[in-house]
Short mmCIF file of C-alpha atoms and ligand atoms in Angstrom, two decimals:
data_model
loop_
_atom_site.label_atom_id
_atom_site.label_comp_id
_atom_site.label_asym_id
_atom_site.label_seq_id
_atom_site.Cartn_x
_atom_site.Cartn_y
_atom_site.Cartn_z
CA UNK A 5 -145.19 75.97 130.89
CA UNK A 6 -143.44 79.53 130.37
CA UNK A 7 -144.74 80.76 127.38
CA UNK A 8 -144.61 84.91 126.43
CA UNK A 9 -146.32 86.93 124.60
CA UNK A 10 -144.79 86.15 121.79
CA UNK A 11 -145.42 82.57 121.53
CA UNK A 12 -148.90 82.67 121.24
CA UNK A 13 -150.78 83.70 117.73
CA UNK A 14 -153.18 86.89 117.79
CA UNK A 15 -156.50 85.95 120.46
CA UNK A 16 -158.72 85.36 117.28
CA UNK A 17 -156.33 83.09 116.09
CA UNK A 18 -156.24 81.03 119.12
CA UNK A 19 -160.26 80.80 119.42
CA UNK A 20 -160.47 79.32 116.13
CA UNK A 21 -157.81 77.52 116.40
CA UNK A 22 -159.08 75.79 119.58
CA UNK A 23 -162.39 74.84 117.28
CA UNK A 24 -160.43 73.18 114.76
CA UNK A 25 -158.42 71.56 117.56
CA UNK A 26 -161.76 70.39 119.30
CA UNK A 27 -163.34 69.59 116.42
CA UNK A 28 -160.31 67.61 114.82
CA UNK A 29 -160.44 65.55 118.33
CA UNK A 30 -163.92 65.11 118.66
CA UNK A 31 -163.93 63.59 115.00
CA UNK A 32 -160.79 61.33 115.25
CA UNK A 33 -161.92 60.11 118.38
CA UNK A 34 -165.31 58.63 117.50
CA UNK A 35 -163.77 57.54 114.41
CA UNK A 36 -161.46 55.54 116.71
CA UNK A 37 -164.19 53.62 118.37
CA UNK A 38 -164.51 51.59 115.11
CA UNK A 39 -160.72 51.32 114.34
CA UNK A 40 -160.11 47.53 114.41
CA UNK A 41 -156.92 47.37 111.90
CA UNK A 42 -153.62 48.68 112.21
CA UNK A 43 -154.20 50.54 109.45
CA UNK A 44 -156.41 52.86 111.42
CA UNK A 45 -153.75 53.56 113.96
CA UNK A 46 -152.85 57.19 112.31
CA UNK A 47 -156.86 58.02 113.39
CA UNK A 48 -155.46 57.77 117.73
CA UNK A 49 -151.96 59.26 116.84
CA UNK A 50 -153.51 62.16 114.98
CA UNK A 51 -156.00 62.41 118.23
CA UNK A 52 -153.18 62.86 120.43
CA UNK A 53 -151.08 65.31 118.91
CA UNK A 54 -154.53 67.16 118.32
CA UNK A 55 -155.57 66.79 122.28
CA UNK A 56 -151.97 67.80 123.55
CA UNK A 57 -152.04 70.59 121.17
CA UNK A 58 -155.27 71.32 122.39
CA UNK A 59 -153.85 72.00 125.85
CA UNK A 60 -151.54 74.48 124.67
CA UNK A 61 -154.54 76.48 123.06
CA UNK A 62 -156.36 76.29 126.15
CA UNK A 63 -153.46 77.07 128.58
CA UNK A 64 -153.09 80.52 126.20
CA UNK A 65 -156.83 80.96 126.41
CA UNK A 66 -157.20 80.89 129.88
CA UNK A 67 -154.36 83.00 130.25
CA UNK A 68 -156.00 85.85 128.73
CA UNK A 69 -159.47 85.15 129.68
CA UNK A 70 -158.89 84.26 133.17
CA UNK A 71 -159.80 87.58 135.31
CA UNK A 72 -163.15 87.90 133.07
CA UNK A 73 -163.85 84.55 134.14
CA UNK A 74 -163.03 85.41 137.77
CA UNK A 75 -164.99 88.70 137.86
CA UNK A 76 -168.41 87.39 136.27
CA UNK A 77 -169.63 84.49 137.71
CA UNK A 78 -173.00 85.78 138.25
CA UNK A 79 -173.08 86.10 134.19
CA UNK A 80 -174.85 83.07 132.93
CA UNK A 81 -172.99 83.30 129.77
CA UNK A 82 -169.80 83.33 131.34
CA UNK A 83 -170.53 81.05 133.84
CA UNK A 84 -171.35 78.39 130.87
CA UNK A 85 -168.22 79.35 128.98
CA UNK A 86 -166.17 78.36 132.72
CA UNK A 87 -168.23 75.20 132.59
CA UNK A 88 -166.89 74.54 128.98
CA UNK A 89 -163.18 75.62 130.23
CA UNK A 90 -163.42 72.80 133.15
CA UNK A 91 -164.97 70.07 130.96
CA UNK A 92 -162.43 70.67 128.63
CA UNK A 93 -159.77 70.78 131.34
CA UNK A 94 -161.42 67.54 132.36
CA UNK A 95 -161.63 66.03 128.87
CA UNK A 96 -157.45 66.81 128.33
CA UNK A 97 -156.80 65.16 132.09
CA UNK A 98 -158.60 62.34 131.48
CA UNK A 99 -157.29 61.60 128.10
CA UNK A 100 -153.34 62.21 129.05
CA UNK A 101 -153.88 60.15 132.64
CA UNK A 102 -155.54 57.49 130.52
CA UNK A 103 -152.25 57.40 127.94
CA UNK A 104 -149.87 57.27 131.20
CA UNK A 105 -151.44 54.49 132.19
CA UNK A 106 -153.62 55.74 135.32
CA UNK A 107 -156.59 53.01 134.88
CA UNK A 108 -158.88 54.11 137.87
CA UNK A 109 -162.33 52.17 138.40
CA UNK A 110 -165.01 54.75 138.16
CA UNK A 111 -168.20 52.86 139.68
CA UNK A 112 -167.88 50.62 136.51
CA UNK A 113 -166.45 52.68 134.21
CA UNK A 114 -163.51 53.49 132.69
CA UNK A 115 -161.33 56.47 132.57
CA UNK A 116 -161.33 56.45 128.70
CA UNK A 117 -164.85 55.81 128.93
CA UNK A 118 -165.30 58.65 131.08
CA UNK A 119 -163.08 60.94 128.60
CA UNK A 120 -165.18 60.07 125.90
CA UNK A 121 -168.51 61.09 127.51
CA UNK A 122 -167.08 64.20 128.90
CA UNK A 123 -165.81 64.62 125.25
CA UNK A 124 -169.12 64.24 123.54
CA UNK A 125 -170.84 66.32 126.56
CA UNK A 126 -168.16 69.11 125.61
CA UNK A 127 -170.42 69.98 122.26
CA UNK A 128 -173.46 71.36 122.76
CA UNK A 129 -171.55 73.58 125.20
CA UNK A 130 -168.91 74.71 122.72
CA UNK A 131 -172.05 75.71 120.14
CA UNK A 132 -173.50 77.94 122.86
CA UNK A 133 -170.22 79.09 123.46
CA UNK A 134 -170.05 79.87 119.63
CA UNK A 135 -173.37 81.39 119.02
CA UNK A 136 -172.82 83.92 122.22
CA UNK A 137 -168.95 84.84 121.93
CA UNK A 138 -167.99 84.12 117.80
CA UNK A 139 -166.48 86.61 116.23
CA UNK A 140 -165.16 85.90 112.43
CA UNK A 141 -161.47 85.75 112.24
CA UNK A 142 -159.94 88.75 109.55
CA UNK A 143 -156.97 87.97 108.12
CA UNK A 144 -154.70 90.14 110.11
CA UNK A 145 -155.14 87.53 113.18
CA UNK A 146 -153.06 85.75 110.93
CA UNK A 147 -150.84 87.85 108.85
CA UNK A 148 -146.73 87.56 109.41
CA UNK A 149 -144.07 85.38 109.44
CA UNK A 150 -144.41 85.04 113.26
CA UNK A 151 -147.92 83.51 112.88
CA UNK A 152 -146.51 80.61 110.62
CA UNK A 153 -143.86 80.16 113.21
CA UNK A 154 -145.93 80.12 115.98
CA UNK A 155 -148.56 77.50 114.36
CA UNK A 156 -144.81 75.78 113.48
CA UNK A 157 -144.31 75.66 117.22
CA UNK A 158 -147.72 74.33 118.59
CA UNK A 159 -147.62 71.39 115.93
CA UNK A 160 -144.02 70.60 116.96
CA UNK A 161 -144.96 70.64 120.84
CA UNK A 162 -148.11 68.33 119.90
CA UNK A 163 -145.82 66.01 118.23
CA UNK A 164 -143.17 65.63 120.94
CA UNK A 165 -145.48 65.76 123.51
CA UNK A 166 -147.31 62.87 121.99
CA UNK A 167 -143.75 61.28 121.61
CA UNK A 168 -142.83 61.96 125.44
CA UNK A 169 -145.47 60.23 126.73
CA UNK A 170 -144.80 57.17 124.44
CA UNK A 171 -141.13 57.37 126.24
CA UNK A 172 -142.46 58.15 129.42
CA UNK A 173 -144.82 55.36 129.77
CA UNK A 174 -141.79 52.70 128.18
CA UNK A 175 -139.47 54.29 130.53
CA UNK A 176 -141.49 53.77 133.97
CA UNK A 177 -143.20 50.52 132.40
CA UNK A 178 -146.76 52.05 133.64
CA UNK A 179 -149.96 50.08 132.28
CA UNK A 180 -149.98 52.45 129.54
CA UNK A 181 -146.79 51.41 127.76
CA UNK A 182 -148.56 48.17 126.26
CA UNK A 183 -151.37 50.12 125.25
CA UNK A 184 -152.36 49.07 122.09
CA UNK A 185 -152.78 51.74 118.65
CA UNK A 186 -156.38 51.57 119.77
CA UNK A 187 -155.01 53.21 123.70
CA UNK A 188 -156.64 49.60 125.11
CA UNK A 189 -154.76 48.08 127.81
CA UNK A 190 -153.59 44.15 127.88
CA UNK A 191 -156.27 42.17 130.16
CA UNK A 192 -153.72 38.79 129.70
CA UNK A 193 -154.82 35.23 130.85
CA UNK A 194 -156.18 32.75 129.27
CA UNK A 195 -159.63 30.57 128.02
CA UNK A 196 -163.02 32.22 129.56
CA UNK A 197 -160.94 34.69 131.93
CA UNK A 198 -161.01 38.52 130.91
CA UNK A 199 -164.01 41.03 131.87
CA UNK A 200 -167.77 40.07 130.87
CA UNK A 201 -168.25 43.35 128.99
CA UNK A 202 -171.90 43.73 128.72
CA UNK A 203 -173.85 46.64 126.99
CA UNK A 204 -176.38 48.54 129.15
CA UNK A 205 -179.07 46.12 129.74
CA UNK A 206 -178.29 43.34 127.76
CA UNK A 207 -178.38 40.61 130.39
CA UNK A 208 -180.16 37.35 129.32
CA UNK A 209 -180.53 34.18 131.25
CA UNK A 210 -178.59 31.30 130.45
CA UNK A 211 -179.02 29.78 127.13
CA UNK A 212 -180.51 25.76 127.35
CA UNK A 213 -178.05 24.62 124.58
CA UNK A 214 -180.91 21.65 123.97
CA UNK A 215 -183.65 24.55 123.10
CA UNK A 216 -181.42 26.89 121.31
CA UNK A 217 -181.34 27.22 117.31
CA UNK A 218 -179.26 29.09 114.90
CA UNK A 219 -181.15 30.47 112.22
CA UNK A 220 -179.82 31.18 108.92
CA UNK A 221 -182.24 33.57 107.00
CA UNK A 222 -182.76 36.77 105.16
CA UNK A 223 -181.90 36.78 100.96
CA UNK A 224 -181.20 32.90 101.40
CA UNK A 225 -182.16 30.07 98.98
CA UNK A 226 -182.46 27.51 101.75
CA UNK A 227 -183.46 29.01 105.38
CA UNK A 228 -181.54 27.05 108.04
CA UNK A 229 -182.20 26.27 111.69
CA UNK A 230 -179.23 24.48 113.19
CA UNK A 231 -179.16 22.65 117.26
CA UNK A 232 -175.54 23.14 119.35
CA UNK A 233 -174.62 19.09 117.97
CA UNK A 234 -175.21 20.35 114.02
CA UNK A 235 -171.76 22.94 114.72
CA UNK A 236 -168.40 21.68 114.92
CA UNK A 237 -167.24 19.41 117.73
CA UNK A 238 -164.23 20.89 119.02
CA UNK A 239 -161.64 17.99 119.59
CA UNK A 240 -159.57 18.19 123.10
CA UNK A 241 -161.97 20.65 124.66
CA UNK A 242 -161.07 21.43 127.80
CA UNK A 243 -162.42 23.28 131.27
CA UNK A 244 -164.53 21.98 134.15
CA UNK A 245 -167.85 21.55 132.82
CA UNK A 246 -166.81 20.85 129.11
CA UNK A 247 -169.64 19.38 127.34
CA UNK A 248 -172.03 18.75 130.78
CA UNK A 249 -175.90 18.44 129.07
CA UNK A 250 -174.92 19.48 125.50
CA UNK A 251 -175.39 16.51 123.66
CA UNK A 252 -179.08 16.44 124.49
CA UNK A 253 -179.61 19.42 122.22
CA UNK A 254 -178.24 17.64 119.11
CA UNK A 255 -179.04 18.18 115.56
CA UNK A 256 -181.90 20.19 114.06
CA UNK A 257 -182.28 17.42 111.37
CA UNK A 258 -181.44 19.88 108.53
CA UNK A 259 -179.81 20.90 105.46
CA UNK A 260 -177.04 21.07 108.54
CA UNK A 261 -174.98 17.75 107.05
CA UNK A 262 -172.05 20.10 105.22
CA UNK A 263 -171.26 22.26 108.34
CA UNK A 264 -171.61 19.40 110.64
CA UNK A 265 -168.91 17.38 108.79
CA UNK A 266 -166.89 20.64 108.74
CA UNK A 267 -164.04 20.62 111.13
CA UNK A 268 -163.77 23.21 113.72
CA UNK A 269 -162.66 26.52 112.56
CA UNK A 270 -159.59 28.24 114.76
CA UNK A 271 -159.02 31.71 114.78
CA UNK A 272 -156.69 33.76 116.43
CA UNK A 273 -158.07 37.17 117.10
CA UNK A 274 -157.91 40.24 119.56
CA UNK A 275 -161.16 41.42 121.52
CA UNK A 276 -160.86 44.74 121.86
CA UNK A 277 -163.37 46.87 124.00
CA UNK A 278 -164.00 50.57 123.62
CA UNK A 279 -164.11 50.86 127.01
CA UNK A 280 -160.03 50.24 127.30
CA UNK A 281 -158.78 46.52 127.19
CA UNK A 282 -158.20 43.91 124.80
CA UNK A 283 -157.72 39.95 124.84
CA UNK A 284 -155.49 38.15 122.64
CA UNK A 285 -157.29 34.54 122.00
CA UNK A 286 -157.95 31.48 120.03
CA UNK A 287 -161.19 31.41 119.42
CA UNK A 288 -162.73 27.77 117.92
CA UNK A 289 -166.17 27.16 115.89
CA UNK A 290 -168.06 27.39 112.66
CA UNK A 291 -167.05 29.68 110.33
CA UNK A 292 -169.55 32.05 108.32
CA UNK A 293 -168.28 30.81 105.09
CA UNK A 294 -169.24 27.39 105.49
CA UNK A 295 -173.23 28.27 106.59
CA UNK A 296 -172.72 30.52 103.97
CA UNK A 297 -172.27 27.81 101.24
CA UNK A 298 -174.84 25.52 102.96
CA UNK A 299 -177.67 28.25 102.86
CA UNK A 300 -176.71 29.45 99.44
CA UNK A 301 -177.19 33.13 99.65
CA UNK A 302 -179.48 34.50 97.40
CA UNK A 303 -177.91 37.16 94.11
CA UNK A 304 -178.81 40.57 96.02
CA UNK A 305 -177.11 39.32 99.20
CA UNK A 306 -174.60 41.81 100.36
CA UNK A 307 -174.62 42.05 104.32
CA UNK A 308 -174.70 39.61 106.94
CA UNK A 309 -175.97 40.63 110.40
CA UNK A 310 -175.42 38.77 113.63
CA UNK A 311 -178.48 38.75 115.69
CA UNK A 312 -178.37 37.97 119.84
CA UNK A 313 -181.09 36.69 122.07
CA UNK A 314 -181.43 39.73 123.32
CA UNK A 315 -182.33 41.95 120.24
CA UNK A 316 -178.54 43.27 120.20
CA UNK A 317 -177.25 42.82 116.21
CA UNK A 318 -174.49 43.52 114.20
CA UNK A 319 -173.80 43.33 110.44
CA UNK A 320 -170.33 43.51 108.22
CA UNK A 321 -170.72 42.96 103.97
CA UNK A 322 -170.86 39.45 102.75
CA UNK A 323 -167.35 39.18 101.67
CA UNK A 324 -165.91 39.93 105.21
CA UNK A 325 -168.54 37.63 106.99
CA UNK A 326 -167.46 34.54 105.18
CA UNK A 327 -164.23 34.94 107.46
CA UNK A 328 -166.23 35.85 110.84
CA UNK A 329 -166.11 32.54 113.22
CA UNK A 330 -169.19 31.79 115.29
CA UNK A 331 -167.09 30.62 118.32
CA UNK A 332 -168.43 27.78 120.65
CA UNK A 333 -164.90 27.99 122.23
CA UNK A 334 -162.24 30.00 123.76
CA UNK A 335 -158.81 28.32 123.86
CA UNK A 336 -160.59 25.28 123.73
CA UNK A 337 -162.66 25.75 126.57
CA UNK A 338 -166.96 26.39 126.44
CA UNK A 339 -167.37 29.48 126.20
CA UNK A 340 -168.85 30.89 129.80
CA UNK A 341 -172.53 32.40 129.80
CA UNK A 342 -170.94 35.84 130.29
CA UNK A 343 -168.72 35.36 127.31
CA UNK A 344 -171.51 34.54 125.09
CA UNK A 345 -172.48 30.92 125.22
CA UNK A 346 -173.58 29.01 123.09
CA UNK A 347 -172.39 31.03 119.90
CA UNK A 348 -170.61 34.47 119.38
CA UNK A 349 -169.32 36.70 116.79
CA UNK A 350 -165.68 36.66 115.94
CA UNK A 351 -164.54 39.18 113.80
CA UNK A 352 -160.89 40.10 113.46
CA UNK A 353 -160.16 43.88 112.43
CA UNK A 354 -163.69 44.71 114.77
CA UNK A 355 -164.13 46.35 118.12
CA UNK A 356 -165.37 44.53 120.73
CA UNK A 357 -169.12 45.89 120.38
CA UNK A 358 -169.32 44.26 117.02
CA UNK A 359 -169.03 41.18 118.57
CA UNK A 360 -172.47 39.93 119.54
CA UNK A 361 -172.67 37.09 121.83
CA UNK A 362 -175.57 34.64 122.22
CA UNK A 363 -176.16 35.20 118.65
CA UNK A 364 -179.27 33.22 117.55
CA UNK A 365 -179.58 34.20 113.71
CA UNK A 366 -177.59 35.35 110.99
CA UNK A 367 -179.46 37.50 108.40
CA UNK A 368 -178.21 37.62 104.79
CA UNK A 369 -179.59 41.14 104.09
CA UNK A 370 -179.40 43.40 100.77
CA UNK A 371 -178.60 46.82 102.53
CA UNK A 372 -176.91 47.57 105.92
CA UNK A 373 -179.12 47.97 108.91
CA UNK A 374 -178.73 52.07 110.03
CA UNK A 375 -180.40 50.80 113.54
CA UNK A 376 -177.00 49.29 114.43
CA UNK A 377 -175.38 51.70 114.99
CA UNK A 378 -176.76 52.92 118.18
CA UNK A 379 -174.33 50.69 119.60
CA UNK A 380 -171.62 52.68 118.56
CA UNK A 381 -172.80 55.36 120.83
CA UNK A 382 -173.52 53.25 123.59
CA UNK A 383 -170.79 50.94 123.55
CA UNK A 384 -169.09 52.98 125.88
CA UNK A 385 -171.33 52.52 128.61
CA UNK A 386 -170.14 49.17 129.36
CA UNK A 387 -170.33 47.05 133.00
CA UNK A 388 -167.05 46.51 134.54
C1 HEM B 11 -163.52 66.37 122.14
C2 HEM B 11 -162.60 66.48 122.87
C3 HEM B 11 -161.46 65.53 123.13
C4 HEM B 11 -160.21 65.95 123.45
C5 HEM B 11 -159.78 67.37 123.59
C6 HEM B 11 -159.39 64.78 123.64
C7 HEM B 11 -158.04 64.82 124.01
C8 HEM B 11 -157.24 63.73 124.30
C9 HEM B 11 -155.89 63.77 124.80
C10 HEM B 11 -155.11 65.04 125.11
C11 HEM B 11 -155.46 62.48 124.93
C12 HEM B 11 -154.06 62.02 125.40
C13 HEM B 11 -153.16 61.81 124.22
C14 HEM B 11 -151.84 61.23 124.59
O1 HEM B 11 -151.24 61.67 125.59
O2 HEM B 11 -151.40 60.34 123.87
C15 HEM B 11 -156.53 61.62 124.53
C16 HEM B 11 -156.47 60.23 124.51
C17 HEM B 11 -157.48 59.41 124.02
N1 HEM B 11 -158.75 59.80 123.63
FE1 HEM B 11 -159.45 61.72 123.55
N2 HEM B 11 -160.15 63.65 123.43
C18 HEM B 11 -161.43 64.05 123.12
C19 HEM B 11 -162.51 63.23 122.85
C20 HEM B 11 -162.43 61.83 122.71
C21 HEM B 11 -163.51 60.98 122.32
C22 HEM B 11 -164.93 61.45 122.00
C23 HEM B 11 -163.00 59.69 122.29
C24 HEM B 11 -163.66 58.38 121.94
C25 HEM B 11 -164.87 58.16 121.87
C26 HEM B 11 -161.62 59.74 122.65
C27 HEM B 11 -160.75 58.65 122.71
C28 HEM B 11 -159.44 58.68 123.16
C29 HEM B 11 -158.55 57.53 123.24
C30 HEM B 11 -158.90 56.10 122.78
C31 HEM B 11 -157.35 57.99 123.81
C32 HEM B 11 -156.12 57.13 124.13
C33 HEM B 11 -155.13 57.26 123.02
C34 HEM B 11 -153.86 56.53 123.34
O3 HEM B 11 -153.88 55.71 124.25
O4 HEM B 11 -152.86 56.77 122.66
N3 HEM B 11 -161.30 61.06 122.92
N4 HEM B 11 -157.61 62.40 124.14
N1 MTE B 12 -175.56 40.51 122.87
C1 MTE B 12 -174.52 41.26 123.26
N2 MTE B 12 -173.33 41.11 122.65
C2 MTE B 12 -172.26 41.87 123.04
C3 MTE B 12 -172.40 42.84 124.07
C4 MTE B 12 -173.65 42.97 124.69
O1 MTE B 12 -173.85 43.77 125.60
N3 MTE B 12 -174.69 42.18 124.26
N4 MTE B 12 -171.30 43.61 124.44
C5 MTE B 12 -170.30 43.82 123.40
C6 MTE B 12 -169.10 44.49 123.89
S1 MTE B 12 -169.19 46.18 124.17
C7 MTE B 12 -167.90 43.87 123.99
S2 MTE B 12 -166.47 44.68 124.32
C8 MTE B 12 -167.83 42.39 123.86
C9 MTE B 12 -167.30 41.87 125.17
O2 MTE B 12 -167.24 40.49 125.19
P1 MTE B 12 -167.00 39.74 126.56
O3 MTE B 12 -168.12 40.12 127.50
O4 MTE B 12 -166.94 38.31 126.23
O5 MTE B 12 -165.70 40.27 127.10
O6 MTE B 12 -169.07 41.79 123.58
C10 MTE B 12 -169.91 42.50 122.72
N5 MTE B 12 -171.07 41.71 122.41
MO1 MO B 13 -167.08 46.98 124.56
#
């Protein structure tokens, strides 16, 4: 990009400007690894006007830093601040090839994935940076007509950049023009077959539907412990191995009768991993509401959390659980192991992470559970 002198806003300008940049990025784009409605769609479009910004900044920056970074390598200050140039470099790359649709696979992860690490990694770099090199703006780094222009000028080129890739990507019909607002790519198919997304180590055996019990408990006036035949039978089921051993499991023998004699819930919903894809599916079982009203939950009830086999849990407020299906089915078919047989959460508006599979109780809690959200962080880190 050809860009004078006079294009660029005073060097203090530009350093804090790149901060507020940064910071606006950073913050939009963890907030987007939550973003399950549309209505959270401004949160990614706000990230990328930010980010292309960003390069702007950073192309001025290392204009005028450039033969300081050269000359002092041997400085271990400088030699961190051209470690926080690259990453960021690195962080911008990623995050444009991503939106073009470049969906390399980086010994299991993704490129977003990798963007948002190098993103996070980015801080405690940038505070060094801080501490060592800030000095306070004054407010002739900013005084004039030209400033306003200038700042007029980076917004606009954010905005049209962010527009031109949009084009771009419709134009060559690259991966990235069905992105979703969420920058997740289509997976298509059908049933049981898109990626087994599975977080760190959370890798159980297969579940014996005969042994396995859903408990209802928590601020509940009657605790309940349901088998795989007290749920829903899902008529026409379909794939190979439909119901093979199932019916051994039966009922508990439980307050179970109204959600037996419940038909099978449908839901239509997308699955939509933080790691870059997303599923559109219909997903068949019991829904939340209906072991809701057979448990009775108790006056101080407010959240609901969905418990796995493995320890994994995640909890939404009472109102919004009564619509969360615990699916037995995909398209009418079993759900697979990987996919969370015998029971997993669907939750429309959610990210992928929130949806637990081989969920084994549901807890009707008064307060939200803080250790949850350690997910969030690690969700990222996802197998294939
Ligand atoms: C902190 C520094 C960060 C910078 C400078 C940055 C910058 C960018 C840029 C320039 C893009 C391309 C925008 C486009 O062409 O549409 C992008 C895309 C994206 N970034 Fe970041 N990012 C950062 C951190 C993060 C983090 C921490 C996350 C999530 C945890 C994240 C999630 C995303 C997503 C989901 C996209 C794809 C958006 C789309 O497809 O429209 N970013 N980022
Ligand atoms: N118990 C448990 N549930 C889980 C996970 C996990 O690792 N363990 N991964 C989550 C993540 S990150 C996603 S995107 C979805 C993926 O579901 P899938 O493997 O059926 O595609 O499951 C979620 N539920
Ligand atoms: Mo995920």
């Amino acid at each position: 990009m050809r860009s004078g002198p006079g294009l660029a806003p005073r060097p203090r300008a530009v350093d804090w400007t790149i901060l507020a940049a940064l910071t606006l990025a950073l913050a939009t784009g963890l907030l987007s690894l939550t973003a399950g409605s549309a209505g959270d769609a401004w949160l990614v479009v706000l990230h990328g006007i930010g980010g292309l910004a960003l390069v702007v900044l950073v192309y001025w920056k290392l204009r005028r830093v450039w033969p300081r970074l050269a000359a002092a390598a041997s400085d271990r200050t400088v030699a961190l601040s051209a470690l926080l140039a690259a990453m960021t470099l690195a962080v911008l790359a990623t995050g444009v090839a991503w939106a073009l649709g470049a969906t390399p696979d980086l010994w299991g992860w993704t490129l977003l994935t990798l963007h948002a690490v190098l993103g996070v990694l980015i801080v405690p770099l940038a505070l060094y940076h801080l501490l060592r090199r800030a000095r306070p703006p004054t407010r002739a780094d900013w005084e004039g007509r030209r400033t306003a222009l200038q700042y007029a000028g980076l917004a606009a080129v954010g905005a049209l950049a962010y527009r031109g890739q949009k084009a771009l990507t419709a134009a060559l019909g690259t991966t990235g023009a069905d992105r979703r607002f969420t920058g997740s790519n289509p997976e298509g198919g059908t049933g049981n077959r898109f990626p087994v997304t599975n977080w760190m180590l959370d890798d159980p055996d297969p579940i014996d539907a005969g042994e396995w019990r859903l408990r209802v408990v928590g601020r509940v006036e009657r605790p309940l412990a349901l088998g795989y035949g007290d749920l829903p039978t899902v008529s026409g089921e379909s794939g190979a191995s439909a119901s093979d051993g199932i019916e051994a499991g039966a009922g508990a023998g439980n307050a179970a009768g109204a959600v037996v004699s419940a038909p099978a819930a449908v839901e239509r919903a997308t699955l939509d991993c933080t790691s870059g894809w997303y599923v559109e599916r219909d997903w068949q079982g019991v829904r939340v509401g209906a072991l809701l009203d057979a448990a009775g939950p108790a006056g101080d009830g407010r959240f609901v959390t969905f418990r796995s086999v493995t320890g994994y849990r995640f909890g939404v407020p009472l109102s919004e659980a009564r619509d969360v299906v615990l699916a037995t089915h995909v398209d009418g078919e079993r759900l697979t192991h990987g996919h969370g047989f015998p029971l997993r959460v669907v939750a429309p508006e959610r990210r992928g992470f929130q949806w637990v599979k081989w969920v084994v109780a549901v807890e009707v809690r008064e307060r939200p559970d803080p250790g949850q959200w350690l997910a969030i962080f690690l969700s990222g880190v996802d197998a294939e």
